[in-house]
Coordinates of C-alpha atoms in Angstrom, one line a residue:
M18 CA 0.0 0.0 0.0
F19 CA 2.8 2.4 0.9
D20 CA 6.2 2.5 -0.9
F21 CA 9.2 3.6 1.2
T22 CA 11.8 1.8 -1.0
G23 CA 15.2 3.4 -0.6
K24 CA 14.0 5.7 2.3
T25 CA 15.6 5.6 5.7
V26 CA 13.3 5.7 8.7
L27 CA 14.3 6.2 12.3
I28 CA 11.8 5.2 14.9
T29 CA 12.2 6.1 18.6
G30 CA 10.6 4.1 21.4
A31 CA 11.0 1.1 19.0
S32 CA 10.8 -1.6 21.7
G33 CA 7.2 -0.7 22.6
A34 CA 4.1 -2.3 20.9
L35 CA 3.6 0.6 18.5
G36 CA 7.4 0.9 17.8
V37 CA 7.6 -2.8 16.9
A38 CA 4.5 -2.5 14.6
L39 CA 6.1 0.6 12.9
A40 CA 9.4 -1.1 12.4
V41 CA 7.7 -4.1 10.8
R42 CA 5.4 -2.0 8.6
F43 CA 8.1 0.3 7.3
A44 CA 10.4 -2.6 6.6
E45 CA 7.5 -4.3 4.7
A46 CA 7.2 -1.1 2.7
G47 CA 10.8 -1.3 1.6
A48 CA 12.4 1.2 4.0
N49 CA 15.8 1.0 5.7
V50 CA 14.7 0.9 9.3
V51 CA 16.6 2.2 12.3
A52 CA 15.0 0.9 15.5
A53 CA 16.0 3.2 18.3
S54 CA 15.3 2.7 22.0
R55 CA 17.0 2.3 25.4
K56 CA 16.7 -1.4 25.3
G57 CA 15.5 -4.2 23.0
Y58 CA 16.5 -2.4 19.8
E59 CA 18.4 -5.3 18.3
E60 CA 15.5 -7.6 18.8
V61 CA 13.2 -5.2 17.1
A62 CA 15.5 -4.8 14.1
E63 CA 15.7 -8.6 13.8
K64 CA 11.9 -8.8 13.9
A65 CA 11.5 -6.1 11.3
G66 CA 13.9 -7.9 9.0
G67 CA 14.9 -6.4 5.6
R68 CA 17.5 -3.6 5.9
S69 CA 17.1 -2.9 9.6
I70 CA 19.5 -2.0 12.4
G71 CA 19.1 -1.3 16.0
V72 CA 20.7 1.6 17.9
R73 CA 20.6 2.6 21.6
L74 CA 18.9 5.9 22.1
D75 CA 17.8 7.8 25.2
V76 CA 15.8 10.6 23.6
T77 CA 16.7 13.0 26.4
S78 CA 20.4 12.8 25.6
E79 CA 21.8 15.1 22.9
A80 CA 24.9 12.9 22.7
E81 CA 22.9 9.8 22.0
W82 CA 20.9 11.5 19.3
A83 CA 24.1 12.6 17.6
D84 CA 25.4 9.0 17.8
A85 CA 22.2 7.6 16.5
L86 CA 22.2 9.9 13.5
A87 CA 25.9 9.2 12.8
R88 CA 25.2 5.4 12.8
T89 CA 22.1 5.9 10.6
E90 CA 24.1 7.8 8.0
A91 CA 27.0 5.4 8.2
A92 CA 24.6 2.5 7.4
F93 CA 22.1 4.0 5.0
G94 CA 23.0 7.7 4.2
P95 CA 20.9 10.7 5.1
L96 CA 17.6 10.3 7.1
D97 CA 14.3 10.6 5.3
V98 CA 11.7 10.0 8.0
L99 CA 11.8 10.4 11.8
V100 CA 9.0 9.1 13.9
N101 CA 9.2 10.6 17.4
N102 CA 7.4 7.7 19.2
A103 CA 9.2 7.5 22.5
A104 CA 7.0 8.4 25.4
Y105 CA 6.8 8.2 29.2
L106 CA 3.5 8.2 31.2
R107 CA 3.1 8.7 34.9
V108 CA -0.4 8.8 36.5
G109 CA -1.0 11.8 38.8
T110 CA -3.2 14.8 39.2
S111 CA -2.0 18.4 38.9
E112 CA -1.8 18.4 42.7
S113 CA -0.5 15.0 43.4
I114 CA 2.2 14.2 40.8
P115 CA 5.7 14.6 42.1
V116 CA 7.5 17.6 40.4
E117 CA 10.5 15.4 39.5
E118 CA 8.1 13.0 37.7
F119 CA 6.4 15.8 35.9
R120 CA 9.7 17.0 34.7
R121 CA 10.7 13.5 33.6
V122 CA 7.5 13.1 31.5
V123 CA 8.0 16.5 29.9
D124 CA 11.7 15.8 29.3
T125 CA 10.9 12.5 27.5
N126 CA 7.8 13.5 25.5
L127 CA 8.5 17.1 24.7
T128 CA 12.2 17.8 25.0
G129 CA 13.0 14.4 23.5
S130 CA 11.0 15.3 20.4
L131 CA 12.7 18.7 20.2
L132 CA 16.2 17.0 20.3
G133 CA 15.0 14.6 17.6
I134 CA 13.9 17.4 15.3
R135 CA 17.3 19.2 15.9
A136 CA 19.2 16.0 15.1
A137 CA 17.2 14.9 12.1
A138 CA 16.8 18.2 10.2
P139 CA 20.4 18.6 9.1
S140 CA 20.5 15.0 7.8
M141 CA 17.2 15.5 6.0
R142 CA 18.5 18.6 4.3
K143 CA 21.3 16.4 2.8
A144 CA 18.5 14.1 1.5
G145 CA 16.7 17.1 -0.1
G146 CA 13.8 16.9 2.4
G147 CA 12.0 14.6 4.7
V148 CA 9.2 14.0 7.1
I149 CA 9.0 14.2 10.9
I150 CA 6.0 12.6 12.6
N151 CA 5.4 13.2 16.3
V152 CA 3.3 10.5 17.9
N153 CA 0.9 12.5 20.1
S154 CA -2.3 11.3 21.9
I155 CA -5.9 11.9 22.5
A156 CA -4.6 13.4 25.8
G157 CA -3.2 16.2 23.6
L158 CA -6.6 17.0 22.4
N159 CA -8.9 16.4 25.3
A160 CA -9.1 16.8 29.0
A161 CA -7.1 14.1 30.7
P162 CA -7.8 14.1 34.5
G163 CA -5.2 12.1 36.4
L164 CA -2.7 12.5 33.6
A165 CA -1.6 16.1 34.3
A166 CA 2.0 15.7 33.2
Y167 CA 1.4 13.5 30.2
S168 CA -1.4 15.7 28.9
S169 CA 0.7 18.8 29.4
S170 CA 3.5 17.4 27.5
K171 CA 1.3 16.3 24.6
W172 CA -0.5 19.6 24.4
A173 CA 2.9 21.4 24.3
L174 CA 4.1 18.9 21.6
R175 CA 1.3 20.2 19.3
G176 CA 2.9 23.7 19.5
L177 CA 6.4 22.3 18.8
M178 CA 5.0 20.4 15.8
R179 CA 3.4 23.5 14.2
A180 CA 6.5 25.7 14.9
A181 CA 8.8 23.2 13.4
A182 CA 6.5 22.7 10.4
A183 CA 6.7 26.4 9.6
E184 CA 10.4 26.7 10.3
L185 CA 11.4 23.7 8.1
A186 CA 8.9 24.1 5.3
R187 CA 11.4 25.8 2.9
D188 CA 13.8 22.9 3.4
N189 CA 11.1 20.5 2.0
I190 CA 10.7 18.9 5.5
R191 CA 7.1 18.2 6.5
V192 CA 6.2 17.9 10.2
N193 CA 2.9 16.3 11.3
S194 CA 1.5 14.6 14.3
V195 CA -0.7 11.5 14.8
H196 CA -3.1 11.3 17.7
P197 CA -3.9 7.6 18.5
G198 CA -6.7 6.5 20.7
I199 CA -6.4 3.7 23.2
I200 CA -4.1 0.9 21.9
E201 CA -4.6 -2.7 22.9
T202 CA -1.6 -3.2 25.1
P203 CA -1.1 -4.0 28.8
L204 CA -0.8 -0.3 29.4
A205 CA -4.5 0.1 28.6
Y206 CA -5.5 -1.8 31.8
G207 CA -5.1 -1.2 35.5
P208 CA -3.5 -3.7 38.0
D209 CA -6.9 -5.4 38.5
G210 CA -7.4 -5.9 34.7
S211 CA -10.0 -3.2 34.3
P212 CA -9.7 -0.8 31.3
L213 CA -8.2 2.6 32.2
V214 CA -10.4 4.2 29.6
P215 CA -13.7 2.3 28.9
V216 CA -14.4 2.3 25.1
D217 CA -17.6 0.3 24.9
R218 CA -19.6 3.4 24.2
L219 CA -17.3 4.9 21.6
A220 CA -18.3 5.1 17.9
I221 CA -15.8 2.2 17.3
P222 CA -16.3 0.3 20.6
R223 CA -12.9 -1.3 21.0
N224 CA -9.2 -0.5 21.5
A225 CA -7.0 0.0 18.4
S226 CA -4.4 -2.5 17.4
A227 CA -0.8 -1.2 17.2
E228 CA -0.9 -2.1 13.5
E229 CA -3.9 0.1 12.8
I230 CA -2.2 3.1 14.3
A231 CA 1.1 2.3 12.5
D232 CA -0.8 2.4 9.2
V233 CA -2.0 6.0 9.9
I234 CA 1.6 7.0 10.7
L235 CA 2.9 5.4 7.5
F236 CA 0.2 7.4 5.6
S237 CA 1.2 10.7 7.2
A238 CA 4.8 10.0 6.3
S239 CA 4.1 8.9 2.8
E240 CA 4.0 10.6 -0.6
Q241 CA 0.2 10.2 -0.4
A242 CA 0.2 12.9 2.3
R243 CA 2.7 15.1 0.5
F244 CA 0.5 18.2 0.8
A245 CA 0.1 17.9 4.5
T246 CA 2.4 19.7 7.0
G247 CA 1.6 21.2 10.4
S248 CA -1.3 18.7 10.3
E249 CA -2.9 16.5 13.0
F250 CA -4.0 13.1 12.0
L251 CA -6.6 11.7 14.5
A252 CA -7.2 7.9 14.9
D253 CA -9.2 7.7 18.1
G254 CA -12.1 5.4 17.3
G255 CA -14.4 8.4 17.9
F256 CA -13.2 9.2 21.4
G257 CA -13.6 12.9 20.7
L258 CA -17.2 12.4 19.8
G259 CA -18.1 11.2 23.3
A260 CA -20.5 8.4 24.1
V261 CA -22.6 7.2 21.2
A262 CA -26.2 6.1 22.0

């Protein structure tokens, strides 16, 4: 469906469920895949197959971003697509969340994406352009009580995306975001097995599969979306519509 033959794609947070699905989908579409995460990156690259490598990357470290881009270019040449997928979530209200945890969430979700854009843009200029996709969330579009830090980081990430889209437009670099709904992973459930966000009354009354969200990300990074920049792609199963009778 999508053709990324000859394109080089770096995916952060690659060891998570969505990261694995992205690595596999991009590899199937012909891309050179760089699976980047703090752990498990080699296993993800092996699962993706094709022309894939794994690199260690803590997205909050400028030095590790520089190393990841150097290794990417050494293996495949300039970068064409960056998917800022790494994220950290900590439950807590605006009154209860420890300040150090608030900072950690923002450092990973927002500053990590900023460092990714800074590292990727010079490489994409060498390639004549590129695409940056920030994986956002429904918490970046709606009230998210109990997720004060996560929601704050994702709302701020929207501003970063639009600023970068305007700044990099003349370099032929598109910047977009994808806002997934609830993905079917263990993180969607509490310790007692109950869903953290009930979805039975949504327009599409189920959680998304990681592969479904990966397909939306591939579309937003593809030539089929070549006229979209500064755009927000929503794949939330109708969460924003509220309960459906």
